CSV table of C-alpha atoms in Angstrom, one decimal:
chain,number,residue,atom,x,y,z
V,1071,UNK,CA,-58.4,23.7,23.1
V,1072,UNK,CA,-60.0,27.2,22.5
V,1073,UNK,CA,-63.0,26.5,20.6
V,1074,UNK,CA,-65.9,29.2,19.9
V,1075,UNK,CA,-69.2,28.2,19.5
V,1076,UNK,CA,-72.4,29.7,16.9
V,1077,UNK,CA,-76.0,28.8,18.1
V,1078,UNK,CA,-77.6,30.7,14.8
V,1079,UNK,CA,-75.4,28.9,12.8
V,1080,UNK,CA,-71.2,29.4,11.9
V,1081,UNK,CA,-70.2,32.5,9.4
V,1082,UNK,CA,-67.3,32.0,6.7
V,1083,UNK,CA,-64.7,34.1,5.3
V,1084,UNK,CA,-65.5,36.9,2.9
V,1085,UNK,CA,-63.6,36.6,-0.1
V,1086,UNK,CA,-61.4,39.3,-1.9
V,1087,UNK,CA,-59.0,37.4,-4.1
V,1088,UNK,CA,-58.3,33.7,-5.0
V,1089,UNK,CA,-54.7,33.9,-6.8
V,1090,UNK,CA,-53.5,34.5,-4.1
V,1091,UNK,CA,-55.9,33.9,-1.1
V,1092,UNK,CA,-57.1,36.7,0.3
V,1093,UNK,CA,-60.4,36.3,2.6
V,1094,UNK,CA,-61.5,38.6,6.0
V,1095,UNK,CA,-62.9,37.4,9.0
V,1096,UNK,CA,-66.6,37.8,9.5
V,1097,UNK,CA,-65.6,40.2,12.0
V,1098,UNK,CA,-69.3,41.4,12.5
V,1099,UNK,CA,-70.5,38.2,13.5
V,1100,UNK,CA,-67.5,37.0,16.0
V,1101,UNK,CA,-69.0,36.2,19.1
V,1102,UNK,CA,-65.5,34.7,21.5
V,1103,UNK,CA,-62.7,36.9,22.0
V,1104,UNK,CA,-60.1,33.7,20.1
V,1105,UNK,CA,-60.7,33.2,16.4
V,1106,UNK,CA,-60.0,29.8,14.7
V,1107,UNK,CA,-58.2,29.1,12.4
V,1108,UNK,CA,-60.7,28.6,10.1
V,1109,UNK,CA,-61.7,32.0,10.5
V,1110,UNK,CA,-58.7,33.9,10.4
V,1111,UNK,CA,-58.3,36.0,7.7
V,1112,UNK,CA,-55.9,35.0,5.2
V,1113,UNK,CA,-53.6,37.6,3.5
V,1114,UNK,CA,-50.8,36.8,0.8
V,1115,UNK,CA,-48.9,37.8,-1.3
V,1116,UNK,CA,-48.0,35.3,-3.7
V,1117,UNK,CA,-49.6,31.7,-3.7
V,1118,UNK,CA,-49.2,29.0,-1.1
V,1119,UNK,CA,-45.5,28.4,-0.8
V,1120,UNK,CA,-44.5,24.2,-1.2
V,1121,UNK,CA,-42.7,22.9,1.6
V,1122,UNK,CA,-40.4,20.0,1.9
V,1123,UNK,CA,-38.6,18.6,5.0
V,1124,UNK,CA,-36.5,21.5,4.9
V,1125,UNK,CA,-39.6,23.4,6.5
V,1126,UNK,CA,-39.0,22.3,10.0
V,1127,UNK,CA,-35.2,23.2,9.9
V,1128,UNK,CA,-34.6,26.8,10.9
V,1129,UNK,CA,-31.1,28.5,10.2
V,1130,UNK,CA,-30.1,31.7,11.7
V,1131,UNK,CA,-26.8,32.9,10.3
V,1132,UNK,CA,-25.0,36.6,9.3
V,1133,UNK,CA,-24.1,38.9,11.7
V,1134,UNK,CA,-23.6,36.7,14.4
V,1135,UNK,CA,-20.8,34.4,16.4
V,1136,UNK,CA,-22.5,31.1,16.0
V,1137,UNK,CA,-24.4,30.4,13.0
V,1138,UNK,CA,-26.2,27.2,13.8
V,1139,UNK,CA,-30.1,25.5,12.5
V,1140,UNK,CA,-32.5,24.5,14.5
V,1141,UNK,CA,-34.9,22.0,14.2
V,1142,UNK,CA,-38.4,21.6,15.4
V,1143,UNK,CA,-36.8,19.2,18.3
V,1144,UNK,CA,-34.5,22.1,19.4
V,1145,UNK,CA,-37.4,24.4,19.4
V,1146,UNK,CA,-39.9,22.5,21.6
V,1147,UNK,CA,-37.1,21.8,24.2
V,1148,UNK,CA,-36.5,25.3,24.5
V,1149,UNK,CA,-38.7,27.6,27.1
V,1150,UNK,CA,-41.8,28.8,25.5
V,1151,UNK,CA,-44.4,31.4,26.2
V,1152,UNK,CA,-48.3,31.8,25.1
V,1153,UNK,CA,-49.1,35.2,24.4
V,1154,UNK,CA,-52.8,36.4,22.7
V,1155,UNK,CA,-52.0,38.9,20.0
V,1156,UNK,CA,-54.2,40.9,17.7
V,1157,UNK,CA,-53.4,39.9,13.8
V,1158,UNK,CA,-54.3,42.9,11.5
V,1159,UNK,CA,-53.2,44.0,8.5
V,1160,UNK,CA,-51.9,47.2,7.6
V,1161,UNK,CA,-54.4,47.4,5.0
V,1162,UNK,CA,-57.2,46.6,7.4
V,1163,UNK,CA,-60.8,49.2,6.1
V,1164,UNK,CA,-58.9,50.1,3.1
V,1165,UNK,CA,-61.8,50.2,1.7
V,1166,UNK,CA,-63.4,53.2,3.0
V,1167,UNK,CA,-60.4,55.4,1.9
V,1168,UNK,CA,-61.4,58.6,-0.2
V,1169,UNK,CA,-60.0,59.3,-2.6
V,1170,UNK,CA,-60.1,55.3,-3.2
V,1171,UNK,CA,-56.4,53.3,-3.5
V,1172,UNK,CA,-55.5,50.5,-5.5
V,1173,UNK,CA,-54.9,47.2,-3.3
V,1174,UNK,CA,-57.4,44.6,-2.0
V,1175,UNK,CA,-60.6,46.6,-0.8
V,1176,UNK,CA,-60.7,44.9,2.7
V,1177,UNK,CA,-63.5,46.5,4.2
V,1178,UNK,CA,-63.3,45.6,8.4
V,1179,UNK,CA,-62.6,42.2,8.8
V,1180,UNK,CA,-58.8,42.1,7.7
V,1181,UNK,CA,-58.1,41.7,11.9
V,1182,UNK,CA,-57.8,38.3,14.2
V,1183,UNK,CA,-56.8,37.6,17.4
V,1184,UNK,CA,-55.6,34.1,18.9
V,1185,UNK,CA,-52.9,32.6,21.6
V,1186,UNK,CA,-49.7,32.1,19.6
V,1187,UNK,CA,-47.0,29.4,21.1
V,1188,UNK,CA,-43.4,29.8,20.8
V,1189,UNK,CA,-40.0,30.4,21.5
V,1190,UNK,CA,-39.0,33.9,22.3
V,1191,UNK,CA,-36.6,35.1,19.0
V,1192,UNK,CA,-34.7,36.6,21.9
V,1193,UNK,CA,-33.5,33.4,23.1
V,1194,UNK,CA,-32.4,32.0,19.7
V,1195,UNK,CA,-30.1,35.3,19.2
V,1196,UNK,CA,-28.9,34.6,22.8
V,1197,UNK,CA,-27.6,31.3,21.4
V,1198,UNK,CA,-26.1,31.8,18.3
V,1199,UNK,CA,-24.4,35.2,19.6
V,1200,UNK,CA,-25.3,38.3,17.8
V,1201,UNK,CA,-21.9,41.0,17.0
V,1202,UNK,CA,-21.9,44.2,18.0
V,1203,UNK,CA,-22.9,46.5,15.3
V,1204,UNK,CA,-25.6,44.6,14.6
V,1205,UNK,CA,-28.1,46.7,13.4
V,1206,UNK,CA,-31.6,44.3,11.7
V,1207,UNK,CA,-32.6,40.8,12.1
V,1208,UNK,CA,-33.8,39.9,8.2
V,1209,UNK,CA,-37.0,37.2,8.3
V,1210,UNK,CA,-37.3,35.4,4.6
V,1211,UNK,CA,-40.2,33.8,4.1
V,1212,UNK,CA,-41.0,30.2,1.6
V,1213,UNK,CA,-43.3,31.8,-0.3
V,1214,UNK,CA,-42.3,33.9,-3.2
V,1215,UNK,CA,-43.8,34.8,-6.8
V,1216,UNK,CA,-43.6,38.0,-9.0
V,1217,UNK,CA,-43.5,41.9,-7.9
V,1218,UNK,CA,-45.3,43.3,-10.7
V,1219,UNK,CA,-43.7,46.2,-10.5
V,1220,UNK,CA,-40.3,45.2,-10.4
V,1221,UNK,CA,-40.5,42.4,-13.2
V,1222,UNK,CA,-38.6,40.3,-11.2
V,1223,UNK,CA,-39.1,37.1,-8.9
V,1224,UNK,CA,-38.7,37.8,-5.1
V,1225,UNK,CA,-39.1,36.3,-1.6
V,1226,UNK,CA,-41.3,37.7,0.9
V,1227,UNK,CA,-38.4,38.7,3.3
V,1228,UNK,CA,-38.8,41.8,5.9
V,1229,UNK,CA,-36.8,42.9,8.6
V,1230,UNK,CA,-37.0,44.4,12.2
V,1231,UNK,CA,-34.7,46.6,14.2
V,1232,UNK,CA,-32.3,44.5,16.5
V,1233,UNK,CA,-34.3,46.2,19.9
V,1234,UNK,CA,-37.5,44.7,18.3
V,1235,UNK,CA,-36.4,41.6,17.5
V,1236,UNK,CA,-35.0,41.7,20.8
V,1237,UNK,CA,-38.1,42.2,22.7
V,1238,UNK,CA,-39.5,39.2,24.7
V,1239,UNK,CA,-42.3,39.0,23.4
V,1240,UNK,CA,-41.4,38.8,19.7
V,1241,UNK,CA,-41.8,34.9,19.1
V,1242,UNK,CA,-40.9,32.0,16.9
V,1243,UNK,CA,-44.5,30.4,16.6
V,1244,UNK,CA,-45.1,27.1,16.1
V,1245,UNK,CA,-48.8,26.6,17.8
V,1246,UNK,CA,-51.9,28.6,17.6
V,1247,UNK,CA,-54.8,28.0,20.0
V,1248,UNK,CA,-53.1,24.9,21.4
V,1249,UNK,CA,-52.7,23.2,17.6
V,1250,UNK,CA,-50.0,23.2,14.9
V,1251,UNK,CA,-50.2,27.0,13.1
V,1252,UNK,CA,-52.5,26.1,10.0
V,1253,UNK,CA,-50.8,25.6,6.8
V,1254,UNK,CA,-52.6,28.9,5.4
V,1255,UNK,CA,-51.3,30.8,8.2
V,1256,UNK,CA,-47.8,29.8,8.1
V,1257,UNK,CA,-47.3,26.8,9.2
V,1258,UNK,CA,-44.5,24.9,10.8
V,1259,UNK,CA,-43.1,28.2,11.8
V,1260,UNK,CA,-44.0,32.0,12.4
V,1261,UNK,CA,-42.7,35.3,13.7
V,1262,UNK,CA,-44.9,36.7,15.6
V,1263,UNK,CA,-44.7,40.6,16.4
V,1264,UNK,CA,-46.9,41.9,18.5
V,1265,UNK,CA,-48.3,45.3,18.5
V,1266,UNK,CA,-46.8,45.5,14.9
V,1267,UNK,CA,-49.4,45.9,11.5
V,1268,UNK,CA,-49.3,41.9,10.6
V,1269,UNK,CA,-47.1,42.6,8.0
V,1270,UNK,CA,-44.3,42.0,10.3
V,1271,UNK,CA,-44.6,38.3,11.6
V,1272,UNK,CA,-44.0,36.4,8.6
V,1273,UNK,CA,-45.1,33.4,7.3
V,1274,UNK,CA,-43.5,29.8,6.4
V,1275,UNK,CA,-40.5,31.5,8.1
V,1276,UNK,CA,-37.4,29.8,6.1
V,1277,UNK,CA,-34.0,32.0,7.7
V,1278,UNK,CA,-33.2,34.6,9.8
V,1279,UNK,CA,-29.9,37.0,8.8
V,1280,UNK,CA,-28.8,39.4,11.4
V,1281,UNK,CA,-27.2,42.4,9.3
V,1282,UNK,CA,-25.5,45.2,10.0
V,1283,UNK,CA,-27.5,47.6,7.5
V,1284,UNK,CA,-30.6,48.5,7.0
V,1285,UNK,CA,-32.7,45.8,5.2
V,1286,UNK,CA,-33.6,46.7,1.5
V,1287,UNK,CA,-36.2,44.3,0.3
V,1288,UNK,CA,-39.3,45.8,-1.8
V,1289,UNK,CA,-41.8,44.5,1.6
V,1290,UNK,CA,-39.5,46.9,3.2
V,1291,UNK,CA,-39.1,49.7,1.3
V,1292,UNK,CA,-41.6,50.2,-1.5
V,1293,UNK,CA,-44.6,48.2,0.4
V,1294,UNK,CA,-45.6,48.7,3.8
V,1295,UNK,CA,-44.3,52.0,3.7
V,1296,UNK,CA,-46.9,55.3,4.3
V,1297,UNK,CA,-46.9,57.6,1.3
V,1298,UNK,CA,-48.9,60.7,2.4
V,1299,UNK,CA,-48.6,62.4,-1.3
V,1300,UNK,CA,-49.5,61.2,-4.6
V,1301,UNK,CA,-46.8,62.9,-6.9
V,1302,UNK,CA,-43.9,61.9,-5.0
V,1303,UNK,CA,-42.4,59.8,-2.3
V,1304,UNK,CA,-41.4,62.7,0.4
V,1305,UNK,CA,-42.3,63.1,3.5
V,1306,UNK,CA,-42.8,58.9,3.1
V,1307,UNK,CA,-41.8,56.5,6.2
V,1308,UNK,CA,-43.0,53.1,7.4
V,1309,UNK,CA,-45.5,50.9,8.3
V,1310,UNK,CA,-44.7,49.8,12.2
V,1311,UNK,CA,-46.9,50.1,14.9
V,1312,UNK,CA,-51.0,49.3,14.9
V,1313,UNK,CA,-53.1,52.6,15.3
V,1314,UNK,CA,-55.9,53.0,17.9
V,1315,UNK,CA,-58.8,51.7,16.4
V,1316,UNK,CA,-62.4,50.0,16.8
V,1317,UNK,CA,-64.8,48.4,15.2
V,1318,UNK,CA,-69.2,48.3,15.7
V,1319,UNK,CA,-70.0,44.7,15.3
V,1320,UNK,CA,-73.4,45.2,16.1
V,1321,UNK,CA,-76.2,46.2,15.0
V,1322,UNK,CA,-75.3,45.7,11.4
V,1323,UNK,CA,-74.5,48.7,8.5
V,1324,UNK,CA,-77.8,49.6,7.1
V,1325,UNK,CA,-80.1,47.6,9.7
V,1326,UNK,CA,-83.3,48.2,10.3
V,1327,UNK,CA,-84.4,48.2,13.9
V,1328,UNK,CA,-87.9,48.6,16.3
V,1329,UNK,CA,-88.2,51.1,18.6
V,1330,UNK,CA,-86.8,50.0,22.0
V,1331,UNK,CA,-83.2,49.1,23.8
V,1332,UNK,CA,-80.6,47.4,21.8
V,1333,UNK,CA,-77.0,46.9,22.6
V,1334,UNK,CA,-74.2,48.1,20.2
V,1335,UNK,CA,-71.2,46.4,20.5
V,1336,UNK,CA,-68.5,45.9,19.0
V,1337,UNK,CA,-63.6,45.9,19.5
V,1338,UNK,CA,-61.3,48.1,19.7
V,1339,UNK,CA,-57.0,47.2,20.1
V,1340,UNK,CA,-53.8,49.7,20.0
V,1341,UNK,CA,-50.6,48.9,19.1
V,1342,UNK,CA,-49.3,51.1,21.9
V,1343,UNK,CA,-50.3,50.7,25.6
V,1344,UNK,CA,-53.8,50.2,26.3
V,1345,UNK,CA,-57.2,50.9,25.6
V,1346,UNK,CA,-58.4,53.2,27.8
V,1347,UNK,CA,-61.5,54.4,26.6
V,1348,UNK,CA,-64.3,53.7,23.8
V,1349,UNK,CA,-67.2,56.0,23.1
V,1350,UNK,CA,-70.1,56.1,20.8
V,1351,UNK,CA,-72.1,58.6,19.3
V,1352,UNK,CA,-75.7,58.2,18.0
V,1353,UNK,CA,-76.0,61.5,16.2
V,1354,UNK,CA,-73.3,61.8,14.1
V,1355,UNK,CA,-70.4,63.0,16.4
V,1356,UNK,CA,-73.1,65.7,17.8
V,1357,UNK,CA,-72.7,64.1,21.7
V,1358,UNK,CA,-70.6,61.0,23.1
V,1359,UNK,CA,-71.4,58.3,25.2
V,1360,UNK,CA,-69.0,56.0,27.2
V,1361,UNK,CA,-69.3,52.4,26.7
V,1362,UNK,CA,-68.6,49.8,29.4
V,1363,UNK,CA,-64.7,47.8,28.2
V,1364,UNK,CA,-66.1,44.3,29.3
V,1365,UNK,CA,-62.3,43.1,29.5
V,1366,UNK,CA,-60.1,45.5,30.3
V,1367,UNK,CA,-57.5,44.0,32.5
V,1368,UNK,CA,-57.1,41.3,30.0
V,1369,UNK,CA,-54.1,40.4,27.7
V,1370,UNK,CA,-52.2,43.4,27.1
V,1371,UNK,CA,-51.8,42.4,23.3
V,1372,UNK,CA,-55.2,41.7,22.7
V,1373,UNK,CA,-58.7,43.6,21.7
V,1374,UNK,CA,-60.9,44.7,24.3
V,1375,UNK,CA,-64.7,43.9,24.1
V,1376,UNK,CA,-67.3,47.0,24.7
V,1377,UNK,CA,-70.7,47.5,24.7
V,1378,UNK,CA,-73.2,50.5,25.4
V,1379,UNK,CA,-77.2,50.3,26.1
V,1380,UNK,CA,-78.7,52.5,23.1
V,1381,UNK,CA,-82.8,53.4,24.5
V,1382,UNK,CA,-84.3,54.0,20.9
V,1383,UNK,CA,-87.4,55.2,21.1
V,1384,UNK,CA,-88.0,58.0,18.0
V,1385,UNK,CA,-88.3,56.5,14.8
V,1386,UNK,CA,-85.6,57.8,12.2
V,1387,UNK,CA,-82.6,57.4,10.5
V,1388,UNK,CA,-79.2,57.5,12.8
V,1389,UNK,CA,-75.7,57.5,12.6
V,1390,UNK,CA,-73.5,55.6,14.8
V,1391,UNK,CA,-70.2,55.9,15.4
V,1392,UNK,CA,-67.4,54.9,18.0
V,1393,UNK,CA,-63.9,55.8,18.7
V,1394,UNK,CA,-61.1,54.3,20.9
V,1395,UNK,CA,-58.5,55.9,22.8
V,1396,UNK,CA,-55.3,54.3,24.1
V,1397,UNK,CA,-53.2,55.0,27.1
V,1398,UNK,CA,-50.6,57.2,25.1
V,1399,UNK,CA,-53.5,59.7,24.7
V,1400,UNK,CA,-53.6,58.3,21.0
V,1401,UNK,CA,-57.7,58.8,19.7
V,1402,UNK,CA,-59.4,57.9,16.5
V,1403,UNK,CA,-59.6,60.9,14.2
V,1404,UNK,CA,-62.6,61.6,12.3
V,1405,UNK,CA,-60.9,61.7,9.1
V,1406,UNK,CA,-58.1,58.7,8.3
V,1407,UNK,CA,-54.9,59.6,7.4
V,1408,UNK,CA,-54.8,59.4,3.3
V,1409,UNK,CA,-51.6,57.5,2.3
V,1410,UNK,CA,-51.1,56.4,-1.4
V,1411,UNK,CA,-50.9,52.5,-0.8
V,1412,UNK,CA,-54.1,53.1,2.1
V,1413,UNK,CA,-52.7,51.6,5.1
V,1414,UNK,CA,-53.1,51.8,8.7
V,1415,UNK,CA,-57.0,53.5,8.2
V,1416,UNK,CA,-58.2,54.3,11.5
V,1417,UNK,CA,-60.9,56.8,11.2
V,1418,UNK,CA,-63.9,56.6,14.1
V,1419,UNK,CA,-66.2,53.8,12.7
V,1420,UNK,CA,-70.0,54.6,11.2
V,1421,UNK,CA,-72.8,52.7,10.6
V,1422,UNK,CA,-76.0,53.8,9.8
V,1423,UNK,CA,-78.8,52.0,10.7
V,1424,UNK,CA,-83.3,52.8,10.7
V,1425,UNK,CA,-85.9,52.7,13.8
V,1426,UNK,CA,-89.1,51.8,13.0
């Protein structure tokens, strides 16, 4: 059991929306590298989808030999794997965005991290046979409700390229941290995809379709897409891989401090390779400092923890910032990239904070 303890007493979600559930982690005040589930955000779409019995049967069928369903029996007996994967959504800081963009204004704590539990979706398409000229594997999920700007009921169903799906580390969940996936996080069953905005391992999983085209659905090709213009939808393409990115957890936005040493600290996670390096800067992007990765050689899906030793001894107002780089030579800009529908923000992180 993974458990994570608070001496000063436990932080709670930060909410954004209520119809549907949308709350961030408290990600300043995360001590443990595993988050619970009581503190892992909670994005959606739609409300909480109602399952029946049918929840804990899984059909895979479409392009493929065998079409067959599995139930949660058939799952357990099968090999499994534990892998710790960084959760974020694409629209992780879209708050800091300028010019702003409509959406839920998630400022830094739309980001989790746990051991996920389950078979390998490799395995399952290894079973049932997939065809040749098989081109998407289609994930629909229970919960479904009204795309406002379609007028029209829908699922939430997205898809992943057959060499994705493939992968061995893409996984049908079905425990995180060593207990049943909690209901709000999509219990019995999940995709989980890592290295991929969160978008991508969906919830309440209710079939899988192996096509032979290219997936449709409005999660596909209207949301979770980048849209770098306001006027028009050239130049668009979409959401996939997590940027490099980090986060200051400590000290605090807008904290005033005493003269003297103080540790800032904070994450940082790719979705590409490693993280290879973190720096910070206490004069606005003036000089850079290298902070110490406490966990490097950890899980390669995972954040990395770092920290640096700031001597503040002259009283004044600072700037603080830090920025990741991965092992594909991929660094935090100091702008984000502006996209119409604000995802994947990435911009080094800033705080400001007082010595007195």
């Amino acid at each position: 059991m993974y458990k994570t303890s608070y001496p000063y007493g436990k932080p709670s979600l930060v909410v954004r929306n209520l119809m549907p559930e949308n709350k961030e982690t408290p990600i300043e005040f995360l001590e443990d590298h595993v988050v619970d589930n009581k503190l892992f955000y909670r994005r959606n779409h739609f409300l909480y989808p109602q399952l029946t019995n049918e929840g804990f049967w899984l059909p895979i069928n479409g392009f493929i030999h065998s079409p067959a369903l599995f139930s949660m029996k058939d799952l357990l007996r099968l090999p499994s794997k534990t892998i710790k994967v960084v959760m974020e959504c694409a629209g992780n800081k879209r708050h800091f965005f300028e010019p702003k963009v409509f959406g839920e204004q998630w400022e830094k704590g739309a980001i989790s991290q746990g051991y996920w539990k389950g078979v390998p979706l490799k395995s399952l398409l290894e079973l049932v046979g997939v065809k040749n000229g098989a081109k998407e594997v289609v994930f629909e999920g229970y919960d479904y409700g009204e795309k406002t700007n379609l007028d029209q009921v829908v699922p939430f169903s997205r898809s992943l390229p057959l060499e994705k799906a493939m992968h061995p580390d893409t996984i049908i969940a079905y425990e995180y941290n060593q207990q049943p996936i909690g209901f709000q996080h999509g219990y019995p069953l999940r995709l989980i995809v890592p290295q991929w905005y969160a978008m991508a391992s969906v919830k309440w999983l209710k079939q899988i379709t192996v096509v032979d085209n290219e997936f449709n659905g409005p999660f596909q090709t209207d949301d979770y897409v980048y849209y770098p213009k306001n006027d028009n939808n050239s130049d668009s393409y979409p959401v996939t891989f997590m940027n490099v990115n980090s986060t200051i957890q400590k000290p605090l936005h807008m904290q005033i401090l005493q003269t003297g040493k103080h540790i800032i600290k904070g994450i940082a996670w790719t979705g590409k390779g490693i993280i290879s390096k973190v720096e910070i800067s206490i004069n606005n992007g003036e000089s850079w400092h290298k902070a110490i990765i406490v966990n490097q050689a950890m899980e390669p899906y995972g954040w990395v923890a770092w920290r640096w030793e700031w001597s503040a001894l002259d009283r004044g107002e600072y700037t603080i910032l830090s920025r990741a780089a991965d092992s594909l030579n991929r660094i935090q800009p100091l702008l984000p990239f502006w996209n119409r529908k604000g995802y994947g923000y990435n911009a080094v992180d800033k705080i400001k904070v007082k010595i007195e």
